[in-house]
XYZ file of C-alpha atoms in Angstrom:
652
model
C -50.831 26.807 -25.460
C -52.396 25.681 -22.172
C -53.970 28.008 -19.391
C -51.259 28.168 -17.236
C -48.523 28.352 -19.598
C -50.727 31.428 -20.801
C -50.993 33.194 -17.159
C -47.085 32.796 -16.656
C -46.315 34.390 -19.903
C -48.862 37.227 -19.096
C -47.282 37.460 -15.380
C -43.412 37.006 -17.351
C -44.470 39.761 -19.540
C -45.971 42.471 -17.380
C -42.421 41.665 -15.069
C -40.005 42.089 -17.951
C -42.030 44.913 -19.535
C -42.493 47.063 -15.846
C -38.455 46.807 -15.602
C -37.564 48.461 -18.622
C -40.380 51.135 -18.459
C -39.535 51.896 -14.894
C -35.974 53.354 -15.828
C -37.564 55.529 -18.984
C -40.126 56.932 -16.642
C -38.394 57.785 -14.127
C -36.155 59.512 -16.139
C -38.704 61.379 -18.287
C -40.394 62.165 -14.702
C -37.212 63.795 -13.213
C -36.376 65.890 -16.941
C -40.237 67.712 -16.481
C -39.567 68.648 -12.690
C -42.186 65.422 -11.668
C -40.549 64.591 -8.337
C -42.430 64.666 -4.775
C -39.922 66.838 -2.582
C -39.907 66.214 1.417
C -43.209 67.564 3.372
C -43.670 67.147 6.989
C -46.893 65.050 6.695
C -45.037 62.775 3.803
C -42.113 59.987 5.003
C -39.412 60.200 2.120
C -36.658 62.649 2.499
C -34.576 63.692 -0.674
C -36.887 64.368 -4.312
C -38.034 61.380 -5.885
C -39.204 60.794 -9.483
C -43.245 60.610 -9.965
C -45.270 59.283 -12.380
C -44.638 55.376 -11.526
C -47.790 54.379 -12.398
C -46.750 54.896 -15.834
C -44.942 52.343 -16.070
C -46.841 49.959 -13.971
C -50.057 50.631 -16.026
C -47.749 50.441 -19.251
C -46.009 47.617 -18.217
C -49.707 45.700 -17.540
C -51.612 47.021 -20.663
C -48.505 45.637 -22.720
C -48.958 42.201 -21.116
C -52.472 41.551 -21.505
C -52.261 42.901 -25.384
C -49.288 40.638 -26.479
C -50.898 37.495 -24.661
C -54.330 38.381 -26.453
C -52.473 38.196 -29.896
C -50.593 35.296 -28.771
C -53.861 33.325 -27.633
C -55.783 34.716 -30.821
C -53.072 33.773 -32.944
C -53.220 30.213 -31.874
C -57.126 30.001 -31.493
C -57.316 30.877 -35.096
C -55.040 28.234 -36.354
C -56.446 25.856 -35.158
C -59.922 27.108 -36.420
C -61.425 27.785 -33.512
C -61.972 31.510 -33.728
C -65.263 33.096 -31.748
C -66.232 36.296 -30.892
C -64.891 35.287 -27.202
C -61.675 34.007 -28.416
C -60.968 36.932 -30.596
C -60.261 39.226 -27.332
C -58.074 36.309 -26.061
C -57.478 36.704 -22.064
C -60.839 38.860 -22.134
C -63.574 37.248 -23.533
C -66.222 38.492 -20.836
C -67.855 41.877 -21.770
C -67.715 42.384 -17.989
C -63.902 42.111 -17.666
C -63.900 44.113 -20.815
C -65.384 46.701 -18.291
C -63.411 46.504 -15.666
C -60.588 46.647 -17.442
C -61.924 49.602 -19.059
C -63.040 51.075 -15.511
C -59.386 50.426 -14.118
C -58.085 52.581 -16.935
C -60.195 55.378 -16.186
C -59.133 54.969 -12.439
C -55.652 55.282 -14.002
C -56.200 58.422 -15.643
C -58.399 60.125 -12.824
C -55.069 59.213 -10.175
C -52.425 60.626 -13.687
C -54.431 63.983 -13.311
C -54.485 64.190 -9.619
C -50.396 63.808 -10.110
C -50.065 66.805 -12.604
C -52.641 68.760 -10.834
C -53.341 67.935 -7.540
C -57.630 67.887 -6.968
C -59.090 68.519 -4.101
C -59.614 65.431 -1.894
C -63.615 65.528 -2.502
C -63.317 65.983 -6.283
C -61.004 62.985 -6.706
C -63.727 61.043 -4.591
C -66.507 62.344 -6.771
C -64.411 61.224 -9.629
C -63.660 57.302 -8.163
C -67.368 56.940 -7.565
C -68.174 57.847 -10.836
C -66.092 54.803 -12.226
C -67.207 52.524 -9.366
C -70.890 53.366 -10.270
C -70.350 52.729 -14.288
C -68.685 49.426 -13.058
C -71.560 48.051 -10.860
C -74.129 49.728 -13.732
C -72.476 46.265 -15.688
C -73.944 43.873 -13.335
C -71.281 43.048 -11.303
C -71.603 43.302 -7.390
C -70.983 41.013 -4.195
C -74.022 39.602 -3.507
C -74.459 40.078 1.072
C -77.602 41.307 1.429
C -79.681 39.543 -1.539
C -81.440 43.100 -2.093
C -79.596 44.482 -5.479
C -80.062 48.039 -4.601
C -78.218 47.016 -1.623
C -75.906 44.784 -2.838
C -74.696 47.515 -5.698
C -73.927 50.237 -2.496
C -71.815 47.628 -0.841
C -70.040 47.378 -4.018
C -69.781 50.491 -4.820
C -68.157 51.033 -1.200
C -65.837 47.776 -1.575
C -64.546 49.660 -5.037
C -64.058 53.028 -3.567
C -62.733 51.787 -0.232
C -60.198 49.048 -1.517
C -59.159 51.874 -4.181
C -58.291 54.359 -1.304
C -56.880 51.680 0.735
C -54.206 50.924 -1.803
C -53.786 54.783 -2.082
C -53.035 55.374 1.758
C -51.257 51.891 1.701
C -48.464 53.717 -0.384
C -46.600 55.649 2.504
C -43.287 53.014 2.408
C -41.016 52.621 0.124
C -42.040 49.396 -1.823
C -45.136 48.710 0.635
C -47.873 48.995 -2.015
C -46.043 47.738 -4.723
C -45.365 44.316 -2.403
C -48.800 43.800 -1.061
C -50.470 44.360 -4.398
C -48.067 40.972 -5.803
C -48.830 39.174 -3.388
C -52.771 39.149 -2.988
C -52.616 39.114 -6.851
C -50.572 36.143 -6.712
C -53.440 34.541 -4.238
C -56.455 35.330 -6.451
C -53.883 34.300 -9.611
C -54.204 30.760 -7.375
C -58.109 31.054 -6.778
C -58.612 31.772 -10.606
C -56.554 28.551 -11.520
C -58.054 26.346 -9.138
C -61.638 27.818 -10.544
C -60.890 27.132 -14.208
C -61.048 30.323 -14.560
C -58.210 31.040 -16.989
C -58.951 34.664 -18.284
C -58.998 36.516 -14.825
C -55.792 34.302 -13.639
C -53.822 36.017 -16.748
C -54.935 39.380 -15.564
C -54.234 38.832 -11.968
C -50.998 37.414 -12.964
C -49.995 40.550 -15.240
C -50.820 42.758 -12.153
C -48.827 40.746 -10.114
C -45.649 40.844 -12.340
C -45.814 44.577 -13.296
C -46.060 45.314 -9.481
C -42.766 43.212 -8.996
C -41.272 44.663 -11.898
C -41.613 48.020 -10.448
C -40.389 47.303 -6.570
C -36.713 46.666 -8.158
C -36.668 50.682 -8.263
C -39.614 51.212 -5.388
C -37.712 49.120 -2.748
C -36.187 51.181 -0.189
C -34.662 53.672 -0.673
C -36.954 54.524 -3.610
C -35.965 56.062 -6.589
C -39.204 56.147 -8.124
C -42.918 56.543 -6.430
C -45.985 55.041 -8.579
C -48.310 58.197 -7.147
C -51.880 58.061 -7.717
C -52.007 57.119 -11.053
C -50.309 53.643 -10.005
C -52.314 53.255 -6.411
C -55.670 54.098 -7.823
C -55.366 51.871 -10.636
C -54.109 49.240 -8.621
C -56.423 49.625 -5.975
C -59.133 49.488 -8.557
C -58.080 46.576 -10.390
C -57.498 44.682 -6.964
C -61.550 45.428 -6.068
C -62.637 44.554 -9.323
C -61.462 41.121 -9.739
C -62.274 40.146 -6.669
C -66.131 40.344 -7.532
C -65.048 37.346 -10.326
C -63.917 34.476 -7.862
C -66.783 32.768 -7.894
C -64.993 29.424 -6.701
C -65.609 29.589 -2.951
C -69.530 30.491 -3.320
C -70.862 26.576 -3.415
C -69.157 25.884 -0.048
C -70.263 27.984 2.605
C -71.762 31.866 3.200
C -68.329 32.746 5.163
C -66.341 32.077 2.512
C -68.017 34.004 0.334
C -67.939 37.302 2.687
C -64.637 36.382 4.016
C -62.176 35.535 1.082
C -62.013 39.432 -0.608
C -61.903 41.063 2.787
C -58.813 38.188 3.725
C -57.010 39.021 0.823
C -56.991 42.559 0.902
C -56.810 42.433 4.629
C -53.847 44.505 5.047
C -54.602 47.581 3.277
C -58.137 47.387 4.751
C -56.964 47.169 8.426
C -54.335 50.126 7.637
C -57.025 51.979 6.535
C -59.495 51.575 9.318
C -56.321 52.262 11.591
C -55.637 55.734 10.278
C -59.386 56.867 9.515
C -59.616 55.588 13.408
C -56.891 57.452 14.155
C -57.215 60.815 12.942
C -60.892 60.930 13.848
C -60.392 60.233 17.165
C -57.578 63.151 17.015
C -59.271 65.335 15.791
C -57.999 65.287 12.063
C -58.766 65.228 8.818
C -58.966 61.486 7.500
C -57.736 63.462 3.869
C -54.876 64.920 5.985
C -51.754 62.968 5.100
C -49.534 62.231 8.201
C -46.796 59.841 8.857
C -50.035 57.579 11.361
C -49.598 54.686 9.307
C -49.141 51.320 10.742
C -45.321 51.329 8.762
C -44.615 54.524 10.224
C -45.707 53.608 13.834
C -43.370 50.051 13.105
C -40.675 52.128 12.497
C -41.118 54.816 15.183
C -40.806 51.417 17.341
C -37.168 51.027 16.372
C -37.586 48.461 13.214
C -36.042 49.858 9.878
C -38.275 50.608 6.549
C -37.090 47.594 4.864
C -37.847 45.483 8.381
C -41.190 46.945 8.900
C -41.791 46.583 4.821
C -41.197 42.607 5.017
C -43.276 42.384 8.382
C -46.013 43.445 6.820
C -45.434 41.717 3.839
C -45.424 38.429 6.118
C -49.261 40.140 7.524
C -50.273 40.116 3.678
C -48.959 36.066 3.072
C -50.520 35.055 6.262
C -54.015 36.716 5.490
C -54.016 34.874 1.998
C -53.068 31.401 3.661
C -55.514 32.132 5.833
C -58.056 32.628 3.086
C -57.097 29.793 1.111
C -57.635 27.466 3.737
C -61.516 29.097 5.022
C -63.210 28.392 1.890
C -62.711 24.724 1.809
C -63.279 24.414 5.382
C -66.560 24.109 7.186
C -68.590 26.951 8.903
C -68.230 27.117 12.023
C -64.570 25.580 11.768
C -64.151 28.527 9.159
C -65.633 31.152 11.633
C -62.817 30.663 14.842
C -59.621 30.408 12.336
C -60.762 34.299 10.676
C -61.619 35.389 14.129
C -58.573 33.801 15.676
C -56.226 35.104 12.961
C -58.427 38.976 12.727
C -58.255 38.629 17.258
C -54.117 38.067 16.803
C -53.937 41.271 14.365
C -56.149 43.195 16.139
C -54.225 42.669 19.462
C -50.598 43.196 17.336
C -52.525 46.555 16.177
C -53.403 47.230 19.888
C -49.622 47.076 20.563
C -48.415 49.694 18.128
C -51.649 51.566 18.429
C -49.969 53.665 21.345
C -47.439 54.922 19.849
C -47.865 58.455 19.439
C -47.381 60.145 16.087
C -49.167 63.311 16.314
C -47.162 65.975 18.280
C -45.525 69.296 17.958
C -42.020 70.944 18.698
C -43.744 72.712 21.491
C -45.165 69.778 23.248
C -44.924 70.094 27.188
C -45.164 67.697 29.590
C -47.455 67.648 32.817
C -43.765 69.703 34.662
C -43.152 71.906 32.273
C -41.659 71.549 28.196
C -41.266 67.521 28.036
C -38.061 65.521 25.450
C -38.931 65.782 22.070
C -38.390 63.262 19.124
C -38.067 64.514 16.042
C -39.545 62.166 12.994
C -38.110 61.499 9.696
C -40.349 63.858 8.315
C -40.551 66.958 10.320
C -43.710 65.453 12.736
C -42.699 65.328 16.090
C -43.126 63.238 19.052
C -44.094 64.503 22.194
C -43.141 62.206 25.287
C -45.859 61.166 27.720
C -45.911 61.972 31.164
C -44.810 59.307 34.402
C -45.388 55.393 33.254
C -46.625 56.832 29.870
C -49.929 56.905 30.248
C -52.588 58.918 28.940
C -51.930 61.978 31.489
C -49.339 62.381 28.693
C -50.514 61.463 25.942
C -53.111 64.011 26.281
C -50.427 66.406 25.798
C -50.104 65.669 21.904
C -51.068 68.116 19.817
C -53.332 67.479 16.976
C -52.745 69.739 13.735
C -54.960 72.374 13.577
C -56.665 71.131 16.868
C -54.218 71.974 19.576
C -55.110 71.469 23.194
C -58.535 69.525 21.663
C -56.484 65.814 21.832
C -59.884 63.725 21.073
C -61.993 60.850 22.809
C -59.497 58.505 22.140
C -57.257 59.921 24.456
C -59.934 59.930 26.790
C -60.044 56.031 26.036
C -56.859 55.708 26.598
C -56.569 56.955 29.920
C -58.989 54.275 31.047
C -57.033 51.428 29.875
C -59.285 49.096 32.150
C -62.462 49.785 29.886
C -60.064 48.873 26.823
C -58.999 45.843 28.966
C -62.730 44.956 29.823
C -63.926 45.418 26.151
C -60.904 43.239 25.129
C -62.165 40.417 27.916
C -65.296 40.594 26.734
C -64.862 39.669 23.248
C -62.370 36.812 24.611
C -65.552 35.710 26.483
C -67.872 35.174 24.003
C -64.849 33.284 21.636
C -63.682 31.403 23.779
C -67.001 30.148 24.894
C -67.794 29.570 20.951
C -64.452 28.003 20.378
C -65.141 25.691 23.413
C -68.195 23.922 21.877
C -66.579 23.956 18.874
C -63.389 21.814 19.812
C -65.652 19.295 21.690
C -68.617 19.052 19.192
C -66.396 19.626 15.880
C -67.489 17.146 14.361
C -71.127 17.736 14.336
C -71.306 21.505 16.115
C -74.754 22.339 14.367
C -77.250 20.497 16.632
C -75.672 21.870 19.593
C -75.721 25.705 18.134
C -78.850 26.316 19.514
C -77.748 25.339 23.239
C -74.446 27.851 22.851
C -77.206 30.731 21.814
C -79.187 29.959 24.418
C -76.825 30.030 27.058
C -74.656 32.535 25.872
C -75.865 36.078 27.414
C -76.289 33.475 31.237
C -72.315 32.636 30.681
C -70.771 35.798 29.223
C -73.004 38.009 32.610
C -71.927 35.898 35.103
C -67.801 35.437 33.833
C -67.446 39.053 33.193
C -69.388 39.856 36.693
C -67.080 37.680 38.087
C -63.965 38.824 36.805
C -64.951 42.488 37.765
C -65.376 41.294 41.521
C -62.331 39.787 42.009
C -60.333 43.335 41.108
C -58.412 41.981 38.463
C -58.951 45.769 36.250
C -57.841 47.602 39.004
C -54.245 46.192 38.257
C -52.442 48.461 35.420
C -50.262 47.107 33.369
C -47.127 48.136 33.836
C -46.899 46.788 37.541
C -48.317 43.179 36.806
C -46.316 40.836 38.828
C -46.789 37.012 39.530
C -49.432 37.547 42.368
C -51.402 39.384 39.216
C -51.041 36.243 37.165
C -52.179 34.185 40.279
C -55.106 36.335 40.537
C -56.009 35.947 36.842
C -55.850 32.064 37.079
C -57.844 32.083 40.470
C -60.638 34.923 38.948
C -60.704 32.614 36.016
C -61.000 29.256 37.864
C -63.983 31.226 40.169
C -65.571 32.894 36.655
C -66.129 29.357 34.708
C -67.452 27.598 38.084
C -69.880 30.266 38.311
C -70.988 30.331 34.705
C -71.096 25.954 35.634
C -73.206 27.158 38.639
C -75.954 29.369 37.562
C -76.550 27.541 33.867
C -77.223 24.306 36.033
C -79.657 26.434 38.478
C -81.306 28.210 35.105
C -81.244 25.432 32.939
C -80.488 22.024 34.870
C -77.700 21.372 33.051
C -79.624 19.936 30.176
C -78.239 20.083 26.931
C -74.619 21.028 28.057
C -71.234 19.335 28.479
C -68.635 19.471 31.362
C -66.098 19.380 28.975
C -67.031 22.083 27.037
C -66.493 24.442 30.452
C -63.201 22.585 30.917
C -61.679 23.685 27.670
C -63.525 27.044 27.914
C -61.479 27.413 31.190
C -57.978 26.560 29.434
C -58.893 28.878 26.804
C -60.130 31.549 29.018
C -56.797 31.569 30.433
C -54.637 31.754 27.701
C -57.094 34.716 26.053
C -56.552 36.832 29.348
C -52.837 36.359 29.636
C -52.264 37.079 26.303
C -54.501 40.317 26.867
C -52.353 41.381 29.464
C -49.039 40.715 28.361
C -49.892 43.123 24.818
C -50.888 45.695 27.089
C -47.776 45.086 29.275
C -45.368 44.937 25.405
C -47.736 48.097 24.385
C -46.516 50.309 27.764
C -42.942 49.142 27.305
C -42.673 50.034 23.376
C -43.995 53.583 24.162
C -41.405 53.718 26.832
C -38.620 52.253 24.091
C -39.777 55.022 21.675
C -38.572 57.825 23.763
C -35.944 56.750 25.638
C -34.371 55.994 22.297
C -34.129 59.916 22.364
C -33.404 60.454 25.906
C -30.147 61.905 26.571
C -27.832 59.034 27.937
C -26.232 59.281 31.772
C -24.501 58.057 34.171
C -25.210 57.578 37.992
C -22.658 58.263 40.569
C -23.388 55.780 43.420
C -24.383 52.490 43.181
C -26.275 52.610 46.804
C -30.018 52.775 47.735
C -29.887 56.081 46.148
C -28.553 54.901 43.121
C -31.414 52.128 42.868
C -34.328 54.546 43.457
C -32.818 57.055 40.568
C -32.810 53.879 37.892
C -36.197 52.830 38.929
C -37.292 56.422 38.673
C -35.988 57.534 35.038
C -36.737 54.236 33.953
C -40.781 54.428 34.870
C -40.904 57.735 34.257
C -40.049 59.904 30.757
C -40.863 63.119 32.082
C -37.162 63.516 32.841
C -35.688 62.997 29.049
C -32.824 60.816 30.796
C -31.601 57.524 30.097
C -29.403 55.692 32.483
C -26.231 53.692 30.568
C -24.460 52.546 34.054
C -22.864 53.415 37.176
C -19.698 54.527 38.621
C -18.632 54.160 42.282
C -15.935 55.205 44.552
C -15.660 50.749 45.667
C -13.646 49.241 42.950
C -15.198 46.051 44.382
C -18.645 46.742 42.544
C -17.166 47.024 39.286
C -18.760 45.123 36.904
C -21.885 44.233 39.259
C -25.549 45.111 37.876
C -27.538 47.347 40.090
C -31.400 47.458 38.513
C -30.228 46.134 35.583
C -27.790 48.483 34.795
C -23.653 47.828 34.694
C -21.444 48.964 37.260
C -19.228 50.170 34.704
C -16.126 51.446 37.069
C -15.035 54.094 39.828
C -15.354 57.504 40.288
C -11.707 58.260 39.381
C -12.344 56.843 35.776
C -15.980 58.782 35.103
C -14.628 60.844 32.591
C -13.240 57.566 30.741
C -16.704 55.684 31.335
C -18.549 58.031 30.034
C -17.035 58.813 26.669
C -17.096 54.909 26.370
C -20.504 54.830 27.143
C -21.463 58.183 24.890
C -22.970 59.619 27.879
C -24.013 63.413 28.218
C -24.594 63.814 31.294
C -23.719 62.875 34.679
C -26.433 62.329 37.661
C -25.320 62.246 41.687
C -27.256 59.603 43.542
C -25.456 59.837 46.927
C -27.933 60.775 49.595
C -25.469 62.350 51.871
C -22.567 62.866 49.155
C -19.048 63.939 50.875
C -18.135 67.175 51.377
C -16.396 68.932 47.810
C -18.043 66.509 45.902
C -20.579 68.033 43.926
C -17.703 71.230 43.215
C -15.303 68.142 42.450
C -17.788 66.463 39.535
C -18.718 70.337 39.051
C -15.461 70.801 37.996
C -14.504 67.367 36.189
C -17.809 67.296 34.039
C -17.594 70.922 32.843
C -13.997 70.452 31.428
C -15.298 67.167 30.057
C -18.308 69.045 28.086
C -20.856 66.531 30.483
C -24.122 68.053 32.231
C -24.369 67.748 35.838
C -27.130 67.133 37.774
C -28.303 65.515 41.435
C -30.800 63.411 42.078
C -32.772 63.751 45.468
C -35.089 61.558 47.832
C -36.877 63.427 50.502
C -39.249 63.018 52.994
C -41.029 66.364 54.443
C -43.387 66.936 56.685
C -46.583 68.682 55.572
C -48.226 71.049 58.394
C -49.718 74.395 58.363
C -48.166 76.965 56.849
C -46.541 74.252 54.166
């Protein structure tokens, strides 16, 4: 039987045994009382069956057994029987171990299920099992010091273990991710010769996809700890075997793990982040995740589930390609692909997930939006910025909202940290598209002028005024002001390197492209801080009560500019009504003319409004009694919107 008709049985075997194990345990879960019933710091929201891991672990263990009798079966007909061929799929000692290793991770995660450890005792437990792995002589060799080199391990196996863990907070997410970086090193293996760990990667795979028929959303089973420890394990382990990638360059050899684990490591650095900065126990569970904060954005769990899933196939691509690829070509395609997540993760990074029932706003008790699991959103004050979002309360730290908030009420410094990383790349990627061929001789020039090029841009940049802009009021004399600051910032850098250095050594072209590139990097800054204000807005005014404006005049415009900049007011404009028939069906800020004042009781029940805003600066006589009247038999609110000027004097 050949290799790879081996690893697709093994894969075919773990699938078919994980789907009728699922079923049994889930059953046998819900007869014992085994279900996890809805918390407020936990997404799901009827009781669902426990114990999943179970069956994945069942489902695996079966695979990798029947495929070692298979392959020993056939080894010893045809006489060829060794002491390596006798464990079929496993003849290393030190897969032997981590097999053995992942098992204990297994049963460590089954007794945290039945009886719940504390958070310090479960770690004291995975480091135990990471430290009897490494004592076997495996580790990632980055430093080249072994006592070093086995703490980094040790971290990698604990760290990618809890990743998978706090990964798990979406129905099927875990499950999905773990197939599909298995599939990738499944791949790697194959193209390594390495048979053995392909058939192991491959069962892990297929018992994962066996299980997401009953963990896809809306789950009716949840693997638990026993299932993400074990996975999360198993997924660190193997990792340390791919030893394909180490003859072509150091990058690969650092970057491939981290690329194919990618997701649940950048999930994980977002909520430690995250609940640091607020002021909250990393242990603490909490719906912070980056599926939760998808969702709060308006896409559904199975939409946010398959977006990530897309992250996850993108981040192994991107890993299959670096380690046949050359250094420093290698070097801008992870930080171009890490610089686009990061920036997506700067987008959703805003939306605010820790808040309380009681949250207030800066003018008293602000709109509230509940989440699908009891947490609640506070709204932010006027343009959403931080003024608000210091207003969320943090669990157990109320009124105490963190230095993150702090950092986000300077969103220039994030913008100027943000432009200075584009700085340096795009500088780097510069020589690299014009020297590509042969970049290394020229390395030493792009060191040396480095610091001289990044000072003098960024100085640049800051003198022309282009942070005192915010966001939300960019306009296209901003984006004329970006491409004339940029223009100024590269002749400058052009200007004092041929002063300091003559110009020796360095290309005109390379400043060219590093101009182009500039460009693009500081646009695209700028527009995910522009998408990052208007999702936060999006996020609350889905829960803002809907209304419509009487008076499509000058009034009328100032009141849809005003609730839409500002959420402090908890409404949300649908359309007008005015007493001209002629302005029926024209848009006034964006917003329908939707008919006359005779027919606001019709409009509004069309438009599932609840309440009903004058904007008539001097509105005629009766009026306001008249709409009094009309909106209370209708069951609408009534309220008046008002645009003064007053004088301010003594005794004011």
């Amino acid at each position: 039987m050949g290799d790879h008709t081996q690893v697709l049985l093994a894969g075919g075997m773990a699938l078919t045994a994980a789907l009728l194990l699922t079923p049994a345990v889930r059953s046998f879960a819900r007869r014992v009382g085994m279900v996890a019933r809805p918390r407020a710091d936990r997404y799901h929201r009827k009781p669902t069956a426990l114990l999943g891991g179970l069956a994945l672990f069942g489902g695996f263990a079966l695979a990798i057994g029947v495929t070692c009798a298979i392959r020993g079966s056939a080894t010893a007909g045809a006489g060829e029987v060794s002491a390596a061929a006798a464990t079929g799929l496993m003849p290393i000692p030190k897969l032997l171990l981590a097999l053995g290793c992942a098992a204990a991770m297994f049963g460590l995660g089954l007794l945290d299920d039945l009886f719940t450890f504390r958070p310090i005792a479960k770690l004291l437990g995975q480091l135990v099992i990471a430290g009897l792995f490494v004592s076997g002589g495996v580790r990632l060799v980055y430093s080249f010091v072994p006592a070093v080199d086995m703490g980094i391990t040790m971290l990698w196996l604990v760290g990618i273990t809890n990743a998978l863990n706090l990964l798990d907070n979406l129905d099927g997410l875990a499950a999905g991710v773990t197939a599909i970086a298995a599939a990738f090193l499944t791949y790697f293996f194959l193209s390594a010769g390495l048979p053995v760990e392909a058939g192991i990667t491959a069962a892990l795979a297929g018992a994962c996809l066996g299980f997401l028929v009953f963990n896809w959303s809306p789950a009716s089973i949840f693997m638990g700890d026993s299932g993400s420890l074990f996975l999360g394990f198993l997924l660190g382990a193997v990792t340390l075997f791919n030893q394909s990638h180490r003859t072509r360059n150091l990058l690969a050899t650092l970057a491939v793990p981290v690329l194919v684990l990618l997701v649940p490591i950048l999930d994980t650095a977002l909520v430690t982040f995250a609940r640091r900065a607020h002021g909250r126990a990393v242990s603490q569970g909490g719906t912070d995740h980056i599926s939760h904060r998808l969702v709060a954005l308006g896409l559904t769990d199975r939409a946010t589930v398959l977006v990530i899933y897309l992250v996850a196939l993108a981040s192994g691509a991107v890993a299959l390609v670096v380690r046949d690829l050359a250094m420093p070509v290698a070097i801008a395609l992870v930080v171009l692909f890490v610089a686009a997540l990061v920036t997506g993760i700067a987008v959703v990074v805003r939306v605010q997930v820790y808040g309380s029932r009681n949250a207030a706003g800066p003018d008293g008790p602000g709109p509230v939006a509940p989440g699908r699991t009891g947490e609640h959103l506070a709204a932010p004050s006027r343009e959403g910025d931080a003024e608000g979002v210091a207003q969320e309360t943090t669990g157990g730290h109320k009124g105490s909202a963190g230095w993150f908030i702090h950092l986000l009420a300077r969103p220039w410094l994030m913008l100027f940290l943000y432009d200075l990383v584009a700085v340096v790349f795009c500088y780097y990627l510069a020589f690299l598209l014009r020297f590509g061929n042969n970049p290394l001789p020229f390395l030493e020039t792009f060191v040396t002028s480095l610091p001289l090029v990044v000072g003098t841009q960024l100085a640049l940049l800051v003198a022309m005024g282009i942070y005192r802009t915010h966001c939300p009021r960019a306009s296209a004399a901003d984006a004329v002001r970006l491409g004339l600051s940029v223009a100024l910032a590269v002749a400058g850098a052009v200007a004092v390197t041929t002063l300091i250095f003559r110009f020796e050594g360095l290309s005109r072209a390379v400043f060219a492209i590093d101009a182009v590139l500039l460009l693009m990097a500081l646009g695209v800054g700028r527009l995910a801080g522009r998408a990052t204000w208007m999702l936060s807005q999006e996020q609350y005014k889905r829960h803002h009560v809907r209304t419509i404006l009487v008076g499509a005049g000058a009034a009328g415009d100032a009141a849809a500019r005003e609730l839409e900049e500002s959420l402090r007011w908890g409404l949300r404009p649908v359309g007008f009504v005015d007493d001209d028939p002629a302005k029926r069906g024209l848009r006034v800020k964006g917003l329908p003319v939707l008919g006359t004042l005779a027919e606001l009781e019709a409009v509004a029940r069309q438009a599932r409004a609840k309440t009903v805003l004058i904007c008539i600066s001097s509105p005629p006589q009766g009026l306001a009694e008249a709409l009094e009247r009309r909106c209370g038999q209708a069951g609408l609110a009534l309220k008046r919107f008002r645009l003064e000027i007053e004088e301010v004097g003594k005794g004011t």
